[in-house]
Amino acid sequence: MTRRILSIAIAVVGSALGYLAAWTGGTALVQFAGTGRSAPDVFPHLLLALGVVLLAVATLSIVLSSAGVLVVGSLHLAVGLLAVLFPPQGLRGGFAPAFQLLNALNDVSREVSYGAYFAVTTGMGLMTGAALVAIGSASRSRVTAPAQTMRVVSAAVATIIGLPGFLLVLGAGGVIYRSAVVMFDGAPELAVILLVLGVGLVAGALYFTRWSSVGAVELGLVITILGLVFLVAPGLSAGAFGIAHPLGMGITSAGVSGNVLLVGVVITAAAIGAKLRADRAPRASV
């Protein structure tokens, strides 16, 4: 019980502080990227880096218990689903509970509110929630299997299913962000369907953590590297597809704001934490 409570406390507090720092820094980077200039100082980068570290620590709470990542993941899922299912409809807004919540963040910080918009409307928040719930659930029922065999299977599933799922989310999320937030025209149904499909593929691939963490670590590191590339060279990255291409839209919204990097770090940390937990107590189910 003590481990569960401590895990939830670390995960919730660490995630809240981590996103506060990361979204503040990420929003500043987006603003400068929109002008075609680099940030005049390193402060936004330091804030984003601090957020990355705090989120990694928060996610590693899975070593103590999966309760913390399951709580945080469930919150991500709830807000993410509300955002894609009930986006603002035109300038009047309509029934959009998730966006009303995001607007309330303006009382805390405009930068944090903008950062949350980039995370939620692009599907990165939904994917983060699905990833945490998948890895947390798998960690609770981790089983012993032929190590080498399941490592290969886990890595193959991450490559064949997980990576295409991530790209679906990135592209569909970019379309939803442009339509719902930039154009005030709601979310295209096809984009919503593709985004949910992509999230499902990622979650399915990550559930193989039940047998081996190799695939989840692999997928998390690939997304982390892509997130760094999108931050360092946003114009080049988006230009490779074209600004009007769905992936280009995803890069200029989720990538430039640092949210792709955050997803990668969270998945990697959760997978490593699940492995450490299994090594500490192979038969424990906390």
PDB file of N, CA, C and O in Angstrom, residues 83-84 87-88 99 117-118 120-124 166-195 241-255:
ATOM      1  N   ALA A  83     -11.057  15.626 -26.038  1.00  0.00           N
ATOM      2  CA  ALA A  83     -10.584  16.633 -26.986  1.00  0.00           C
ATOM      3  C   ALA A  83     -10.845  16.223 -28.430  1.00  0.00           C
ATOM      4  O   ALA A  83     -11.259  17.052 -29.244  1.00  0.00           O
ATOM      5  N   VAL A  84     -10.603  14.943 -28.765  1.00  0.00           N
ATOM      6  CA  VAL A  84     -10.775  14.524 -30.161  1.00  0.00           C
ATOM      7  C   VAL A  84     -12.235  14.219 -30.482  1.00  0.00           C
ATOM      8  O   VAL A  84     -12.663  14.347 -31.634  1.00  0.00           O
ATOM      9  N   PRO A  87     -14.310  18.425 -30.153  1.00  0.00           N
ATOM     10  CA  PRO A  87     -13.496  19.619 -30.425  1.00  0.00           C
ATOM     11  C   PRO A  87     -14.391  20.844 -30.560  1.00  0.00           C
ATOM     12  O   PRO A  87     -15.605  20.715 -30.725  1.00  0.00           O
ATOM     13  N   PRO A  88     -13.811  22.049 -30.502  1.00  0.00           N
ATOM     14  CA  PRO A  88     -14.617  23.249 -30.698  1.00  0.00           C
ATOM     15  C   PRO A  88     -15.220  23.265 -32.104  1.00  0.00           C
ATOM     16  O   PRO A  88     -14.559  22.885 -33.065  1.00  0.00           O
ATOM     17  N   PHE A  99     -11.491  21.503 -23.961  1.00  0.00           N
ATOM     18  CA  PHE A  99     -10.969  22.816 -24.310  1.00  0.00           C
ATOM     19  C   PHE A  99     -11.344  23.866 -23.271  1.00  0.00           C
ATOM     20  O   PHE A  99     -10.611  24.835 -23.063  1.00  0.00           O
ATOM     21  N   TYR A 117      -2.548  22.830 -25.283  1.00  0.00           N
ATOM     22  CA  TYR A 117      -3.286  22.771 -26.550  1.00  0.00           C
ATOM     23  C   TYR A 117      -2.522  21.940 -27.579  1.00  0.00           C
ATOM     24  O   TYR A 117      -3.094  21.095 -28.261  1.00  0.00           O
ATOM     25  N   PHE A 118      -1.216  22.201 -27.698  1.00  0.00           N
ATOM     26  CA  PHE A 118      -0.400  21.455 -28.652  1.00  0.00           C
ATOM     27  C   PHE A 118      -0.403  19.962 -28.320  1.00  0.00           C
ATOM     28  O   PHE A 118      -0.458  19.114 -29.213  1.00  0.00           O
ATOM     29  N   VAL A 120      -2.717  18.170 -26.474  1.00  0.00           N
ATOM     30  CA  VAL A 120      -4.031  17.519 -26.502  1.00  0.00           C
ATOM     31  C   VAL A 120      -4.613  17.455 -27.907  1.00  0.00           C
ATOM     32  O   VAL A 120      -5.092  16.409 -28.343  1.00  0.00           O
ATOM     33  N   THR A 121      -4.555  18.565 -28.632  1.00  0.00           N
ATOM     34  CA  THR A 121      -5.209  18.589 -29.948  1.00  0.00           C
ATOM     35  C   THR A 121      -4.460  17.771 -30.996  1.00  0.00           C
ATOM     36  O   THR A 121      -5.051  17.329 -31.977  1.00  0.00           O
ATOM     37  N   THR A 122      -3.168  17.539 -30.812  1.00  0.00           N
ATOM     38  CA  THR A 122      -2.403  16.756 -31.777  1.00  0.00           C
ATOM     39  C   THR A 122      -2.447  15.260 -31.482  1.00  0.00           C
ATOM     40  O   THR A 122      -1.880  14.467 -32.226  1.00  0.00           O
ATOM     41  N   GLY A 123      -3.109  14.872 -30.380  1.00  0.00           N
ATOM     42  CA  GLY A 123      -3.207  13.462 -30.036  1.00  0.00           C
ATOM     43  C   GLY A 123      -2.033  12.945 -29.234  1.00  0.00           C
ATOM     44  O   GLY A 123      -2.019  11.769 -28.833  1.00  0.00           O
ATOM     45  N   MET A 124      -1.036  13.794 -28.961  1.00  0.00           N
ATOM     46  CA  MET A 124       0.128  13.342 -28.197  1.00  0.00           C
ATOM     47  C   MET A 124      -0.255  12.991 -26.758  1.00  0.00           C
ATOM     48  O   MET A 124       0.261  12.041 -26.172  1.00  0.00           O
ATOM     49  N   PHE A 166       2.475   5.372 -34.476  1.00  0.00           N
ATOM     50  CA  PHE A 166       2.942   6.705 -34.082  1.00  0.00           C
ATOM     51  C   PHE A 166       2.834   7.682 -35.240  1.00  0.00           C
ATOM     52  O   PHE A 166       2.381   8.832 -35.077  1.00  0.00           O
ATOM     53  N   LEU A 167       3.236   7.268 -36.440  1.00  0.00           N
ATOM     54  CA  LEU A 167       3.174   8.144 -37.604  1.00  0.00           C
ATOM     55  C   LEU A 167       1.724   8.503 -37.949  1.00  0.00           C
ATOM     56  O   LEU A 167       1.435   9.625 -38.379  1.00  0.00           O
ATOM     57  N   LEU A 168       0.809   7.547 -37.750  1.00  0.00           N
ATOM     58  CA  LEU A 168      -0.618   7.842 -37.956  1.00  0.00           C
ATOM     59  C   LEU A 168      -1.079   8.936 -36.999  1.00  0.00           C
ATOM     60  O   LEU A 168      -1.791   9.865 -37.393  1.00  0.00           O
ATOM     61  N   VAL A 169      -0.686   8.814 -35.739  1.00  0.00           N
ATOM     62  CA  VAL A 169      -1.075   9.814 -34.742  1.00  0.00           C
ATOM     63  C   VAL A 169      -0.474  11.172 -35.088  1.00  0.00           C
ATOM     64  O   VAL A 169      -1.148  12.208 -35.015  1.00  0.00           O
ATOM     65  N   LEU A 170       0.796  11.176 -35.476  1.00  0.00           N
ATOM     66  CA  LEU A 170       1.469  12.438 -35.808  1.00  0.00           C
ATOM     67  C   LEU A 170       0.770  13.148 -36.965  1.00  0.00           C
ATOM     68  O   LEU A 170       0.500  14.350 -36.902  1.00  0.00           O
ATOM     69  N   GLY A 171       0.462  12.393 -38.029  1.00  0.00           N
ATOM     70  CA  GLY A 171      -0.186  12.995 -39.185  1.00  0.00           C
ATOM     71  C   GLY A 171      -1.628  13.396 -38.922  1.00  0.00           C
ATOM     72  O   GLY A 171      -2.041  14.526 -39.213  1.00  0.00           O
ATOM     73  N   ALA A 172      -2.412  12.475 -38.356  1.00  0.00           N
ATOM     74  CA  ALA A 172      -3.819  12.771 -38.074  1.00  0.00           C
ATOM     75  C   ALA A 172      -3.941  13.880 -37.036  1.00  0.00           C
ATOM     76  O   ALA A 172      -4.817  14.756 -37.136  1.00  0.00           O
ATOM     77  N   GLY A 173      -3.056  13.863 -36.043  1.00  0.00           N
ATOM     78  CA  GLY A 173      -3.079  14.912 -35.024  1.00  0.00           C
ATOM     79  C   GLY A 173      -2.774  16.282 -35.603  1.00  0.00           C
ATOM     80  O   GLY A 173      -3.363  17.289 -35.195  1.00  0.00           O
ATOM     81  N   GLY A 174      -1.848  16.327 -36.568  1.00  0.00           N
ATOM     82  CA  GLY A 174      -1.540  17.594 -37.213  1.00  0.00           C
ATOM     83  C   GLY A 174      -2.733  18.145 -37.970  1.00  0.00           C
ATOM     84  O   GLY A 174      -3.007  19.356 -37.940  1.00  0.00           O
ATOM     85  N   VAL A 175      -3.471  17.249 -38.633  1.00  0.00           N
ATOM     86  CA  VAL A 175      -4.676  17.666 -39.367  1.00  0.00           C
ATOM     87  C   VAL A 175      -5.738  18.188 -38.401  1.00  0.00           C
ATOM     88  O   VAL A 175      -6.374  19.220 -38.645  1.00  0.00           O
ATOM     89  N   ILE A 176      -5.931  17.471 -37.291  1.00  0.00           N
ATOM     90  CA  ILE A 176      -6.936  17.894 -36.300  1.00  0.00           C
ATOM     91  C   ILE A 176      -6.562  19.237 -35.692  1.00  0.00           C
ATOM     92  O   ILE A 176      -7.411  20.125 -35.522  1.00  0.00           O
ATOM     93  N   TYR A 177      -5.287  19.419 -35.367  1.00  0.00           N
ATOM     94  CA  TYR A 177      -4.840  20.690 -34.785  1.00  0.00           C
ATOM     95  C   TYR A 177      -5.114  21.847 -35.750  1.00  0.00           C
ATOM     96  O   TYR A 177      -5.669  22.884 -35.360  1.00  0.00           O
ATOM     97  N   ARG A 178      -4.735  21.668 -37.011  1.00  0.00           N
ATOM     98  CA  ARG A 178      -4.934  22.735 -37.995  1.00  0.00           C
ATOM     99  C   ARG A 178      -6.426  23.041 -38.184  1.00  0.00           C
ATOM    100  O   ARG A 178      -6.831  24.203 -38.244  1.00  0.00           O
ATOM    101  N   SER A 179      -7.245  21.989 -38.251  1.00  0.00           N
ATOM    102  CA  SER A 179      -8.664  22.185 -38.512  1.00  0.00           C
ATOM    103  C   SER A 179      -9.397  22.778 -37.306  1.00  0.00           C
ATOM    104  O   SER A 179     -10.169  23.727 -37.436  1.00  0.00           O
ATOM    105  N   ALA A 180      -9.152  22.198 -36.116  1.00  0.00           N
ATOM    106  CA  ALA A 180      -9.907  22.592 -34.926  1.00  0.00           C
ATOM    107  C   ALA A 180      -9.392  23.867 -34.277  1.00  0.00           C
ATOM    108  O   ALA A 180     -10.175  24.691 -33.798  1.00  0.00           O
ATOM    109  N   VAL A 181      -8.072  24.047 -34.243  1.00  0.00           N
ATOM    110  CA  VAL A 181      -7.492  25.167 -33.506  1.00  0.00           C
ATOM    111  C   VAL A 181      -7.149  26.337 -34.413  1.00  0.00           C
ATOM    112  O   VAL A 181      -7.422  27.502 -34.078  1.00  0.00           O
ATOM    113  N   VAL A 182      -6.548  26.040 -35.573  1.00  0.00           N
ATOM    114  CA  VAL A 182      -6.136  27.126 -36.465  1.00  0.00           C
ATOM    115  C   VAL A 182      -7.300  27.630 -37.311  1.00  0.00           C
ATOM    116  O   VAL A 182      -7.523  28.837 -37.432  1.00  0.00           O
ATOM    117  N   MET A 183      -8.065  26.706 -37.899  1.00  0.00           N
ATOM    118  CA  MET A 183      -9.147  27.086 -38.800  1.00  0.00           C
ATOM    119  C   MET A 183     -10.512  27.181 -38.113  1.00  0.00           C
ATOM    120  O   MET A 183     -11.487  27.603 -38.722  1.00  0.00           O
ATOM    121  N   PHE A 184     -10.607  26.774 -36.848  1.00  0.00           N
ATOM    122  CA  PHE A 184     -11.872  26.793 -36.095  1.00  0.00           C
ATOM    123  C   PHE A 184     -12.977  26.055 -36.850  1.00  0.00           C
ATOM    124  O   PHE A 184     -14.114  26.523 -36.936  1.00  0.00           O
ATOM    125  N   ASP A 185     -12.631  24.887 -37.396  1.00  0.00           N
ATOM    126  CA  ASP A 185     -13.581  24.165 -38.240  1.00  0.00           C
ATOM    127  C   ASP A 185     -13.849  22.746 -37.738  1.00  0.00           C
ATOM    128  O   ASP A 185     -14.224  21.865 -38.516  1.00  0.00           O
ATOM    129  N   GLY A 186     -13.657  22.508 -36.441  1.00  0.00           N
ATOM    130  CA  GLY A 186     -13.898  21.178 -35.900  1.00  0.00           C
ATOM    131  C   GLY A 186     -12.826  20.194 -36.318  1.00  0.00           C
ATOM    132  O   GLY A 186     -11.817  20.546 -36.931  1.00  0.00           O
ATOM    133  N   ALA A 187     -13.032  18.924 -35.989  1.00  0.00           N
ATOM    134  CA  ALA A 187     -12.065  17.871 -36.311  1.00  0.00           C
ATOM    135  C   ALA A 187     -12.639  16.967 -37.398  1.00  0.00           C
ATOM    136  O   ALA A 187     -13.730  16.420 -37.225  1.00  0.00           O
ATOM    137  N   PRO A 188     -11.917  16.777 -38.512  1.00  0.00           N
ATOM    138  CA  PRO A 188     -12.396  15.878 -39.570  1.00  0.00           C
ATOM    139  C   PRO A 188     -12.571  14.458 -39.032  1.00  0.00           C
ATOM    140  O   PRO A 188     -11.705  13.948 -38.319  1.00  0.00           O
ATOM    141  N   GLU A 189     -13.682  13.830 -39.369  1.00  0.00           N
ATOM    142  CA  GLU A 189     -13.974  12.500 -38.835  1.00  0.00           C
ATOM    143  C   GLU A 189     -12.911  11.479 -39.211  1.00  0.00           C
ATOM    144  O   GLU A 189     -12.517  10.642 -38.386  1.00  0.00           O
ATOM    145  N   LEU A 190     -12.451  11.526 -40.465  1.00  0.00           N
ATOM    146  CA  LEU A 190     -11.434  10.565 -40.897  1.00  0.00           C
ATOM    147  C   LEU A 190     -10.155  10.721 -40.082  1.00  0.00           C
ATOM    148  O   LEU A 190      -9.528   9.728 -39.684  1.00  0.00           O
ATOM    149  N   ALA A 191      -9.757  11.964 -39.807  1.00  0.00           N
ATOM    150  CA  ALA A 191      -8.549  12.214 -39.018  1.00  0.00           C
ATOM    151  C   ALA A 191      -8.699  11.663 -37.603  1.00  0.00           C
ATOM    152  O   ALA A 191      -7.763  11.085 -37.041  1.00  0.00           O
ATOM    153  N   VAL A 192      -9.896  11.834 -37.020  1.00  0.00           N
ATOM    154  CA  VAL A 192     -10.154  11.313 -35.678  1.00  0.00           C
ATOM    155  C   VAL A 192     -10.054   9.793 -35.666  1.00  0.00           C
ATOM    156  O   VAL A 192      -9.441   9.186 -34.780  1.00  0.00           O
ATOM    157  N   ILE A 193     -10.645   9.159 -36.678  1.00  0.00           N
ATOM    158  CA  ILE A 193     -10.609   7.688 -36.775  1.00  0.00           C
ATOM    159  C   ILE A 193      -9.168   7.199 -36.913  1.00  0.00           C
ATOM    160  O   ILE A 193      -8.743   6.249 -36.231  1.00  0.00           O
ATOM    161  N   LEU A 194      -8.390   7.854 -37.772  1.00  0.00           N
ATOM    162  CA  LEU A 194      -6.999   7.448 -37.977  1.00  0.00           C
ATOM    163  C   LEU A 194      -6.162   7.679 -36.720  1.00  0.00           C
ATOM    164  O   LEU A 194      -5.287   6.877 -36.393  1.00  0.00           O
ATOM    165  N   LEU A 195      -6.453   8.768 -36.022  1.00  0.00           N
ATOM    166  CA  LEU A 195      -5.713   9.045 -34.787  1.00  0.00           C
ATOM    167  C   LEU A 195      -5.988   7.972 -33.741  1.00  0.00           C
ATOM    168  O   LEU A 195      -5.050   7.447 -33.113  1.00  0.00           O
ATOM    169  N   PHE A 241       8.363  16.848 -45.934  1.00  0.00           N
ATOM    170  CA  PHE A 241       7.043  16.366 -46.342  1.00  0.00           C
ATOM    171  C   PHE A 241       6.216  17.473 -46.996  1.00  0.00           C
ATOM    172  O   PHE A 241       5.326  17.207 -47.800  1.00  0.00           O
ATOM    173  N   GLY A 242       6.502  18.707 -46.624  1.00  0.00           N
ATOM    174  CA  GLY A 242       5.688  19.828 -47.069  1.00  0.00           C
ATOM    175  C   GLY A 242       4.787  20.280 -45.941  1.00  0.00           C
ATOM    176  O   GLY A 242       4.235  19.444 -45.209  1.00  0.00           O
ATOM    177  N   ILE A 243       4.675  21.574 -45.751  1.00  0.00           N
ATOM    178  CA  ILE A 243       3.893  22.118 -44.640  1.00  0.00           C
ATOM    179  C   ILE A 243       2.434  21.677 -44.711  1.00  0.00           C
ATOM    180  O   ILE A 243       1.768  21.489 -43.693  1.00  0.00           O
ATOM    181  N   ALA A 244       1.914  21.493 -45.937  1.00  0.00           N
ATOM    182  CA  ALA A 244       0.511  21.105 -46.094  1.00  0.00           C
ATOM    183  C   ALA A 244       0.282  19.607 -45.938  1.00  0.00           C
ATOM    184  O   ALA A 244      -0.862  19.155 -45.880  1.00  0.00           O
ATOM    185  N   HIS A 245       1.370  18.830 -45.881  1.00  0.00           N
ATOM    186  CA  HIS A 245       1.244  17.383 -45.701  1.00  0.00           C
ATOM    187  C   HIS A 245       0.863  17.093 -44.247  1.00  0.00           C
ATOM    188  O   HIS A 245       1.325  17.795 -43.335  1.00  0.00           O
ATOM    189  N   PRO A 246       0.033  16.078 -43.992  1.00  0.00           N
ATOM    190  CA  PRO A 246      -0.343  15.773 -42.605  1.00  0.00           C
ATOM    191  C   PRO A 246       0.850  15.615 -41.666  1.00  0.00           C
ATOM    192  O   PRO A 246       0.826  16.133 -40.544  1.00  0.00           O
ATOM    193  N   LEU A 247       1.912  14.920 -42.113  1.00  0.00           N
ATOM    194  CA  LEU A 247       3.086  14.768 -41.248  1.00  0.00           C
ATOM    195  C   LEU A 247       3.787  16.107 -41.043  1.00  0.00           C
ATOM    196  O   LEU A 247       4.310  16.378 -39.956  1.00  0.00           O
ATOM    197  N   GLY A 248       3.779  16.953 -42.078  1.00  0.00           N
ATOM    198  CA  GLY A 248       4.353  18.282 -41.921  1.00  0.00           C
ATOM    199  C   GLY A 248       3.581  19.100 -40.894  1.00  0.00           C
ATOM    200  O   GLY A 248       4.170  19.812 -40.072  1.00  0.00           O
ATOM    201  N   MET A 249       2.249  18.969 -40.919  1.00  0.00           N
ATOM    202  CA  MET A 249       1.412  19.653 -39.924  1.00  0.00           C
ATOM    203  C   MET A 249       1.710  19.131 -38.519  1.00  0.00           C
ATOM    204  O   MET A 249       1.771  19.896 -37.546  1.00  0.00           O
ATOM    205  N   GLY A 250       1.890  17.830 -38.407  1.00  0.00           N
ATOM    206  CA  GLY A 250       2.182  17.240 -37.103  1.00  0.00           C
ATOM    207  C   GLY A 250       3.508  17.704 -36.557  1.00  0.00           C
ATOM    208  O   GLY A 250       3.645  17.992 -35.366  1.00  0.00           O
ATOM    209  N   ILE A 251       4.504  17.806 -37.446  1.00  0.00           N
ATOM    210  CA  ILE A 251       5.832  18.240 -37.011  1.00  0.00           C
ATOM    211  C   ILE A 251       5.804  19.687 -36.554  1.00  0.00           C
ATOM    212  O   ILE A 251       6.401  20.040 -35.524  1.00  0.00           O
ATOM    213  N   THR A 252       5.104  20.561 -37.300  1.00  0.00           N
ATOM    214  CA  THR A 252       5.079  21.982 -36.945  1.00  0.00           C
ATOM    215  C   THR A 252       4.240  22.269 -35.707  1.00  0.00           C
ATOM    216  O   THR A 252       4.344  23.355 -35.135  1.00  0.00           O
ATOM    217  N   SER A 253       3.422  21.328 -35.279  1.00  0.00           N
ATOM    218  CA  SER A 253       2.612  21.531 -34.070  1.00  0.00           C
ATOM    219  C   SER A 253       3.149  20.685 -32.908  1.00  0.00           C
ATOM    220  O   SER A 253       3.689  21.216 -31.940  1.00  0.00           O
ATOM    221  N   ALA A 254       3.040  19.382 -33.014  1.00  0.00           N
ATOM    222  CA  ALA A 254       3.484  18.511 -31.918  1.00  0.00           C
ATOM    223  C   ALA A 254       4.997  18.429 -31.820  1.00  0.00           C
ATOM    224  O   ALA A 254       5.560  18.342 -30.725  1.00  0.00           O
ATOM    225  N   GLY A 255       5.692  18.463 -32.971  1.00  0.00           N
ATOM    226  CA  GLY A 255       7.140  18.317 -32.963  1.00  0.00           C
ATOM    227  C   GLY A 255       7.862  19.541 -32.450  1.00  0.00           C
ATOM    228  O   GLY A 255       8.692  19.460 -31.539  1.00  0.00           O
TER     229      GLY A 255
END
